Short mmCIF file of C-alpha atoms in Angstrom, two decimals:
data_model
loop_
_atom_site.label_atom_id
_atom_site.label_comp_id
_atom_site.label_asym_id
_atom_site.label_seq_id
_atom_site.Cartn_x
_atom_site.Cartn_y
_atom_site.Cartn_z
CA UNK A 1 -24.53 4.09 19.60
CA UNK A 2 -21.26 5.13 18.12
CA UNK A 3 -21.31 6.83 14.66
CA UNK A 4 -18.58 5.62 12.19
CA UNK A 5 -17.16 7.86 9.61
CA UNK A 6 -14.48 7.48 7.30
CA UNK A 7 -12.52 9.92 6.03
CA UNK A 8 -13.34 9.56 2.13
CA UNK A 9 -10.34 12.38 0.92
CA UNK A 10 -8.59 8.76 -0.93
CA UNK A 11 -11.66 8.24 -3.31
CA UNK A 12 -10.74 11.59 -5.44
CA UNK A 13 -6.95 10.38 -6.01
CA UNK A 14 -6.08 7.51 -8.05
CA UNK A 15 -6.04 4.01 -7.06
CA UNK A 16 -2.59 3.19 -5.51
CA UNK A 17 -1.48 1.39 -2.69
CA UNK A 18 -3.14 2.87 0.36
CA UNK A 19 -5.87 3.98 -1.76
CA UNK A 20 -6.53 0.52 -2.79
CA UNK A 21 -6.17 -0.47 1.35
CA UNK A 22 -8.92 2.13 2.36
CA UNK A 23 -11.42 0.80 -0.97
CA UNK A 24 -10.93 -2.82 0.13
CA UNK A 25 -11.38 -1.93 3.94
CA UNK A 26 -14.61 -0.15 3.27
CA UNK A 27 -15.56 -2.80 1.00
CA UNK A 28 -14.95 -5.32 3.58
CA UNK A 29 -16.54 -4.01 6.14
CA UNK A 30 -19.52 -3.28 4.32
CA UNK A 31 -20.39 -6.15 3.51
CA UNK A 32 -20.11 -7.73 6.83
CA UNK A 33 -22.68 -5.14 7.41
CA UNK A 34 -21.06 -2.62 9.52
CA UNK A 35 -22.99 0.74 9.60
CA UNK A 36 -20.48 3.73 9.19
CA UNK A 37 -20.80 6.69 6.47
CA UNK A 38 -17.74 8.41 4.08
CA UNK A 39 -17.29 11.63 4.51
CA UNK A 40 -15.96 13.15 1.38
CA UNK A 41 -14.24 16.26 -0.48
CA UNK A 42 -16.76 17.71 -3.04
CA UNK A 43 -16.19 16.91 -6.24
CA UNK A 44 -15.70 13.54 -8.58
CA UNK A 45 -14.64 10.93 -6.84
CA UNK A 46 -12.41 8.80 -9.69
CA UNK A 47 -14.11 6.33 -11.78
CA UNK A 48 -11.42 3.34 -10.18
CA UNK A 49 -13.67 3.14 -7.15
CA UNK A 50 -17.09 1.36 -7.53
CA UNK A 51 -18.82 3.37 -4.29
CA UNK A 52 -22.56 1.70 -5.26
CA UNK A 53 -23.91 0.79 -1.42
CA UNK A 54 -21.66 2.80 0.04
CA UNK A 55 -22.72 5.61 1.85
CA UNK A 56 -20.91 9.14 1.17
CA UNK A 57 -21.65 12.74 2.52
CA UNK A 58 -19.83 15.12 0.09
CA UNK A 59 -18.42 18.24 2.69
CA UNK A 60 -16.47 21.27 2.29
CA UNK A 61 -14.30 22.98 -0.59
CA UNK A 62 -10.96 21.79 -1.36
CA UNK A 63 -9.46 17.98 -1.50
CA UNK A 64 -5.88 18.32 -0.49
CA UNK A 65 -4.36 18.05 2.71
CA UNK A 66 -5.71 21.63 3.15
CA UNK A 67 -9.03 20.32 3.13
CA UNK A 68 -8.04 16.69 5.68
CA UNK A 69 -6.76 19.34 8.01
CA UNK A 70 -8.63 22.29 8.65
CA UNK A 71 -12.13 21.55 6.71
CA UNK A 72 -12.91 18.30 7.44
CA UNK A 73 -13.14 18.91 11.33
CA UNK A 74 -15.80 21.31 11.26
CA UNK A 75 -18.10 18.61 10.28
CA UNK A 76 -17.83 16.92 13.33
CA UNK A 77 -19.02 20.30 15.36
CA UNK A 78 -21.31 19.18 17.71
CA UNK A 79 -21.21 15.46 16.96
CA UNK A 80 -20.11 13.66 20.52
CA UNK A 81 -20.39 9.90 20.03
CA UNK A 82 -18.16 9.31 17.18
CA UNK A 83 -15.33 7.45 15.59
CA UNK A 84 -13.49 8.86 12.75
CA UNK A 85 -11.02 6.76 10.85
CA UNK A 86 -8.50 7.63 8.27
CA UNK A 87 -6.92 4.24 6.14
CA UNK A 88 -4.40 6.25 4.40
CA UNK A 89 -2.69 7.94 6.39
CA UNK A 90 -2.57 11.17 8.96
CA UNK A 91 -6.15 12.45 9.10
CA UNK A 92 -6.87 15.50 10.81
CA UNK A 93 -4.88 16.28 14.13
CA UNK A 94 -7.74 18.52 15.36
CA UNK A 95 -10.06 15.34 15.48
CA UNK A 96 -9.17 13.26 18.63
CA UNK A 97 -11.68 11.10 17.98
CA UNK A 98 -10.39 8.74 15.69
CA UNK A 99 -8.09 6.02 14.75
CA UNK A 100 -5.19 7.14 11.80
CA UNK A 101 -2.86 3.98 9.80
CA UNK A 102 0.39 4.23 9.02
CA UNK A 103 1.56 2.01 6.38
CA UNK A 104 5.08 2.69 6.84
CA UNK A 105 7.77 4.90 7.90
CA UNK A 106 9.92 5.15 4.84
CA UNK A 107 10.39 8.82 5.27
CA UNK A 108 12.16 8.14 9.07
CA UNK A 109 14.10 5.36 7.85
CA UNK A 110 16.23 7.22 4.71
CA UNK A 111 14.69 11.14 3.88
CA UNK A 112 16.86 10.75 0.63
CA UNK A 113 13.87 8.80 -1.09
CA UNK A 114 11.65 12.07 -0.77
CA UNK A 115 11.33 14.71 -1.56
CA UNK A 116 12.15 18.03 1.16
CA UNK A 117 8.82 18.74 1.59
CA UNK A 118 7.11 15.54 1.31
CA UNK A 119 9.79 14.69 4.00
CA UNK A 120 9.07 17.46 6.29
CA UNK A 121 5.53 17.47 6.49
CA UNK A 122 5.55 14.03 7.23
CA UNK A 123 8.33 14.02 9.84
CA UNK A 124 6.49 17.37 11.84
CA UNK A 125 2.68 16.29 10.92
CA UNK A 126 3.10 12.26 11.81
CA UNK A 127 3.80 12.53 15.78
CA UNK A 128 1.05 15.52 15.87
CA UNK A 129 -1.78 12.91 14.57
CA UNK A 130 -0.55 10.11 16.10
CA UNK A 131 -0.51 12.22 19.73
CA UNK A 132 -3.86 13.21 18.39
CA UNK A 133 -5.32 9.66 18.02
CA UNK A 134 -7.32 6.89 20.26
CA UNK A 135 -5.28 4.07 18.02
CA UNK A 136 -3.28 3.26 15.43
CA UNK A 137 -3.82 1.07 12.63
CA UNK A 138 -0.96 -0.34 10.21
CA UNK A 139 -0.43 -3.26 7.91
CA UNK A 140 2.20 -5.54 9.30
CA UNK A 141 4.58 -6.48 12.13
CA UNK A 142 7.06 -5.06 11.16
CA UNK A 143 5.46 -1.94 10.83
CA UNK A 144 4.35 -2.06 14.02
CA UNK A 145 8.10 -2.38 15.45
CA UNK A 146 8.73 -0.12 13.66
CA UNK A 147 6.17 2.78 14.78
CA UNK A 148 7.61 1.68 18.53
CA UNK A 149 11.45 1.94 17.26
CA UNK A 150 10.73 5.61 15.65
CA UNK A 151 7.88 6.70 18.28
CA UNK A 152 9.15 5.22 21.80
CA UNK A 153 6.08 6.69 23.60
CA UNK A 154 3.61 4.53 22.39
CA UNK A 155 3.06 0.97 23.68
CA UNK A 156 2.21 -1.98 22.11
CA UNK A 157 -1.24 -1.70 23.21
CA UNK A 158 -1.96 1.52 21.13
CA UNK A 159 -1.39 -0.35 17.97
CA UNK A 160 -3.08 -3.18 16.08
CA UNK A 161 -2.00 -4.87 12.61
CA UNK A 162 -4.79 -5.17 10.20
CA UNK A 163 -3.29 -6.98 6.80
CA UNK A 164 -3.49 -6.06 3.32
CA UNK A 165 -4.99 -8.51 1.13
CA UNK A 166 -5.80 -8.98 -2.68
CA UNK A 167 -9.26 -9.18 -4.38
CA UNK A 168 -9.79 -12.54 -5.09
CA UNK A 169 -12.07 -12.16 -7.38
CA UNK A 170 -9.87 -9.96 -9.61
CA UNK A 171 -6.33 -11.09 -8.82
CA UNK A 172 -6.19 -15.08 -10.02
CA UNK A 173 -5.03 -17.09 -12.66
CA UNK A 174 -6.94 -16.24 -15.88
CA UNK A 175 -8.16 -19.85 -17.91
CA UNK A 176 -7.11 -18.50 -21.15
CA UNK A 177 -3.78 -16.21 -21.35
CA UNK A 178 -3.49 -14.69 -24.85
CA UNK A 179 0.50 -15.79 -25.42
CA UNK A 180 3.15 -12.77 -25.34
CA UNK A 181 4.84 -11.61 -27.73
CA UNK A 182 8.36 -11.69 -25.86
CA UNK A 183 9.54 -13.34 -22.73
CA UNK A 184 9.77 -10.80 -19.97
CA UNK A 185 9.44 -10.48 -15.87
CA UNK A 186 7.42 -7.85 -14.42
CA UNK A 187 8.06 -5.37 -12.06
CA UNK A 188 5.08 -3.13 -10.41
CA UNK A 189 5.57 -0.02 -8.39
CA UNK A 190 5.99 3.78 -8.07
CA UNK A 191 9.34 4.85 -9.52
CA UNK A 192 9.97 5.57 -6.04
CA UNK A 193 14.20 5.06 -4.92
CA UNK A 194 13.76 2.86 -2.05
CA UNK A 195 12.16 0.45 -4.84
CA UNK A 196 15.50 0.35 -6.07
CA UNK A 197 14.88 -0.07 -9.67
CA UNK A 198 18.12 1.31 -10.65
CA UNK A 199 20.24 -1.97 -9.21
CA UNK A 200 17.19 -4.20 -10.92
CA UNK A 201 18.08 -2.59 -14.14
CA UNK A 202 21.54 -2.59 -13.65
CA UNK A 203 20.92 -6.65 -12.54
CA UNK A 204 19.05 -6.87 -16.25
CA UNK A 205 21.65 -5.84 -18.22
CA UNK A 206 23.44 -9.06 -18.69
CA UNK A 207 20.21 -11.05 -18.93
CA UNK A 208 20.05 -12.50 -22.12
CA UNK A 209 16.39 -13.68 -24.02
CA UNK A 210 14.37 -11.83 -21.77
CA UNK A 211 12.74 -8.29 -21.10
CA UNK A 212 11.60 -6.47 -17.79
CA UNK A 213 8.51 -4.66 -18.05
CA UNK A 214 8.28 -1.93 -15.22
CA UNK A 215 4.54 -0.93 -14.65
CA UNK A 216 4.21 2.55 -12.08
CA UNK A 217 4.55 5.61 -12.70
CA UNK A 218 7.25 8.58 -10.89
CA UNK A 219 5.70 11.41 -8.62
CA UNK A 220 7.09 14.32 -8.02
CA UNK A 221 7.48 13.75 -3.72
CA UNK A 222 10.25 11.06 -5.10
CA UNK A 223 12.57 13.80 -6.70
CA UNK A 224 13.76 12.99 -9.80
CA UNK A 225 12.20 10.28 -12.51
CA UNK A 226 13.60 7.25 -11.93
CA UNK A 227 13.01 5.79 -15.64
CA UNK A 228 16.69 4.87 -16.96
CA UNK A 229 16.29 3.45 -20.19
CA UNK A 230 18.03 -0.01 -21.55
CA UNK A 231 17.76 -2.00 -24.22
CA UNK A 232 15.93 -4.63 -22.70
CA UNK A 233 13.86 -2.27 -20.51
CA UNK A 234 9.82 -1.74 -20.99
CA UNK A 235 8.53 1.32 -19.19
CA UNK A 236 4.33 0.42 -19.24
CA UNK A 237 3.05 3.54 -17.08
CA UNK A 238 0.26 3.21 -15.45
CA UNK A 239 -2.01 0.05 -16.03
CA UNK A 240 -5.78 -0.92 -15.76
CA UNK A 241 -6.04 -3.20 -12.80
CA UNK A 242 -7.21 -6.04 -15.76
CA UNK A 243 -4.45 -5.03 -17.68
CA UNK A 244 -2.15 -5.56 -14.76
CA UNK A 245 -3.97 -9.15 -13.75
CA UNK A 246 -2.98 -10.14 -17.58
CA UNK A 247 0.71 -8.97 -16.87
CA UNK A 248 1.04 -11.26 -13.89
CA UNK A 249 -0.46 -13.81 -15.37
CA UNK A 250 2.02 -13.58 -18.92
CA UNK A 251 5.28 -13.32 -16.87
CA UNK A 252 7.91 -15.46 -16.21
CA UNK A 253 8.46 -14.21 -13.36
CA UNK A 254 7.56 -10.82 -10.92
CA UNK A 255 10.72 -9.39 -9.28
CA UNK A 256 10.23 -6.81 -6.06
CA UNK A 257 13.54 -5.69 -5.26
CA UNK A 258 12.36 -2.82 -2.83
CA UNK A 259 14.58 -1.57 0.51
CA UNK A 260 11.71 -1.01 2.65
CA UNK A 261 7.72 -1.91 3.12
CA UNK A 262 5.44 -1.45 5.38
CA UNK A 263 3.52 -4.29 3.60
CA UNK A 264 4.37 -5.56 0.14
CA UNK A 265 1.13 -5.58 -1.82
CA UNK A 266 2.51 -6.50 -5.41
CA UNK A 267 4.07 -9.58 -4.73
CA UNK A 268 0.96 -11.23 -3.21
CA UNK A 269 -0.74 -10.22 -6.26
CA UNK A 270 1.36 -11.59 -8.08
CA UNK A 271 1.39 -14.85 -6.35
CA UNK A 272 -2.29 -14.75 -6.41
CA UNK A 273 -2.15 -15.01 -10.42
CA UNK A 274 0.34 -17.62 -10.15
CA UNK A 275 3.12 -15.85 -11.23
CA UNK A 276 6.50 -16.63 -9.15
CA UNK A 277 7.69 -14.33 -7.12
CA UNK A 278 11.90 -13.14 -6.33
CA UNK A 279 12.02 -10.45 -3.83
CA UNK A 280 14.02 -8.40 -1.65
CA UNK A 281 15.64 -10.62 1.51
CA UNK A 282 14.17 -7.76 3.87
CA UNK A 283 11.91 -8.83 7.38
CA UNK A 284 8.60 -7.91 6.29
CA UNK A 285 8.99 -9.33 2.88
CA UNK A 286 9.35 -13.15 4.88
CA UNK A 287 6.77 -12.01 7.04
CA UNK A 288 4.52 -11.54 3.85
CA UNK A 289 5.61 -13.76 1.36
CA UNK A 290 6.69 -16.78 3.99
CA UNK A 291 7.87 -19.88 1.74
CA UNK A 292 6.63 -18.78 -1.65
CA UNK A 293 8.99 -16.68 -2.73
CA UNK A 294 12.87 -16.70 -3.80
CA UNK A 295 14.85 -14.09 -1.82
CA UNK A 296 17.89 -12.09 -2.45
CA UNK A 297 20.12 -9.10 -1.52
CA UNK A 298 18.52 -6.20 -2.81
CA UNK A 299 21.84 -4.21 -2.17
CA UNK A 300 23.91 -6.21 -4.42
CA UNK A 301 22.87 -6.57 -8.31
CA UNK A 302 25.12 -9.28 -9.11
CA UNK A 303 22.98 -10.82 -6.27
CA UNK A 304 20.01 -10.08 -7.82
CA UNK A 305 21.19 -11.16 -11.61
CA UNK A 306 21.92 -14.27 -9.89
CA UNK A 307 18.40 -15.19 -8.66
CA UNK A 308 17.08 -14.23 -11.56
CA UNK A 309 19.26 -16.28 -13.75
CA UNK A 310 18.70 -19.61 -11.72
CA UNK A 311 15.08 -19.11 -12.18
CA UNK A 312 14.90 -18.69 -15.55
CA UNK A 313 17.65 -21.67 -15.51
CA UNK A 314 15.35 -23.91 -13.62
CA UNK A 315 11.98 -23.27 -15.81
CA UNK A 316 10.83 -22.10 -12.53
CA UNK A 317 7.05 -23.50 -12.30
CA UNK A 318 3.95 -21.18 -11.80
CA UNK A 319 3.11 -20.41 -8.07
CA UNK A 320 1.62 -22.27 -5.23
CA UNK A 321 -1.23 -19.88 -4.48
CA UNK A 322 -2.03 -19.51 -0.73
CA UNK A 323 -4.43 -16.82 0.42
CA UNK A 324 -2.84 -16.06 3.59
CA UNK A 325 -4.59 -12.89 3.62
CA UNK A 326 -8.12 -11.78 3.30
CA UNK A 327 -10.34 -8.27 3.64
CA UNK A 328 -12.68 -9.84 5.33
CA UNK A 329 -10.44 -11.28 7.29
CA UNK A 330 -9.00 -7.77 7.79
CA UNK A 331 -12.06 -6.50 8.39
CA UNK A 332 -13.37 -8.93 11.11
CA UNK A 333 -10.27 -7.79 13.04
CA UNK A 334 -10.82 -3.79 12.89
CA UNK A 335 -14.61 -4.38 13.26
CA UNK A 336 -13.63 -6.19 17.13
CA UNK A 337 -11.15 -3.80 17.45
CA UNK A 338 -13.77 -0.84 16.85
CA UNK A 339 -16.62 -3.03 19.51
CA UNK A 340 -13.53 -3.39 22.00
CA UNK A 341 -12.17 0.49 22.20
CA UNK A 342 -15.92 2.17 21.84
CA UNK A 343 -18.29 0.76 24.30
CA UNK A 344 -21.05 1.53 22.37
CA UNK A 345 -20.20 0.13 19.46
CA UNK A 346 -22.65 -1.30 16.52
CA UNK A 347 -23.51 -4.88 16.57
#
């Protein structure tokens, strides 16, 4: 029987995107009652992540990538019939036996929106772990094409999608919205520069009788803060994950202007509270958010301030809510995947 183990290093950082993909895929799969263990870095894992019937073997010193790299192998000394899988990103490139994601390839595609090192260790460390792996895992077709595009010696075979999704139970149109205080659209992301918040801002300034809220928070791999105040500009931080469902649901709007995705989670969050969506006209983006959303050029802000100003023109309505995505839909597909490329795989 093979032994499934996760590699836990995501529960001691906070909750963002492909932190929130590995929770929800381990969440998923357990309760479809797949049998694998979490091995983790000792120490607290952060109080975002309800781990209660999850099973977790704290190992080693250290929590960085210091610790994913060169600690987290020697637990699998001796251990032969095993599958180790990392959801956020390289895992260790001295375990062969395992199956690494990659969200997206943002770094390959412009190494301006990093920072030198970020860029670097991602550019020389990515090939080693996928060389390194039995699969790869990643969140949409486009990312796929574009893992064969940047990494030629892989075939199609070697990769499967497995979609992001929302929790349904948290993400949804709330019965009673307390009203707020000022009309406004919402924007959620890191201050990252391929989210392109600059031209949104820029876009904004000529919008009259309405505010953009900007929920995320700036990171040092990104280079320099991306938070350019105006007048009609509301920087929130970082938000609860009820304090975010509220946001959705109180906007007029959610606006994703973004250059590049590997997936797009915000916008089918947003759609999933109701809240109408006007994002970037990039390929994964239609590939996501299909019919439901309002595109536009996210290189142009008078394109932009023109989207938004025929929404807010047309009372645009709440959104159509269609769950095109699910974790345990997500799951169901890695969980075959896992039965088809390990032969003695758990029922």
């Amino acid at each position: 029987m093979t032994d499934i183990y996760i590699n836990g290093r995501f529960l001691t950082q906070p909750m963002t995107g492909v932190e929130r993909y590995a929770y929800n895929m381990c969440k998923a799969m357990a309760e479809q009652q797949l049998s694998f263990t979490i091995v983790c870095p000792k120490g607290t894992i952060q109080n975002c992540y309800d781990v209660s019937g999850l099973k977790i073997v704290h190992y080693g010193w250290g929590n960085s990538h210091l610790w994913e790299q060169c600690v987290l192998p020697f637990f699998f000394v001796g251990k032969k019939n095993y599958v180790v899988m990392s959801f956020t990103g390289l895992g260790s490139i001295l375990v062969r036996n395992k199956m690494m994601t990659i969200h997206d390839l943002s770094f390959l595609e412009n190494h301006n929106w990093f920072s030198k090192a970020y860029y670097w260790w991602y550019k020389i460390m990515t090939p080693l772990a996928v060389k390194t792996s039995r699969h790869i895992l990643t969140v949409s077709e486009f990312s796929k094409r574009e893992i064969l595009r940047f990494y030629p010696f892989l075939k199609e075979q070697d990769i499967t999608v497995v979609y992001n999704a929302t929790d349904e139970t948290l993400f949804r149109p709330l019965l009673e919205v307390e009203e707020p205080r000022e009309h406004f659209a919402l924007a959620v992301s890191s201050l990252d520069p391929r989210k392109n918040f600059a031209r949104l801002i820029e876009a904004f300034q000529d919008i009259p009788d309405c505010k953009l809220y900007i929920v995320g928070s700036s990171h040092r791999v990104f280079g320099e803060s991306q938070e350019n105040q105006g007048d009609n500009i509301r920087y929130l931080g970082r938000v609860s994950d009820e304090e975010l469902v509220r946001l959705y649901n109180q906007a007029v709007c959610f606006i994703f202007p973004s250059l590049y995705e590997g997936f797009g989670l915000p916008p089918i969050e947003a759609m999933s509270c109701g809240c109408p969506v006007l994002v970037s006209d990039i390929p994964v983006l239609h590939e996501v958010c299909g019919d439901a959303a309002t595109y536009f050029d996210p290189y142009n802000p008078y394109a932009i301030r023109k989207a938004i100003q025929q929404f807010l023109a047309n009372h645009g309505e709440r959104a159509v809510i269609a769950h095109r995505f699910s974790w345990a839909a997500s799951a169901k597909t890695l969980i075959a995947l896992l039965k088809e490329k390990f032969s003695d795989q758990h029922n």
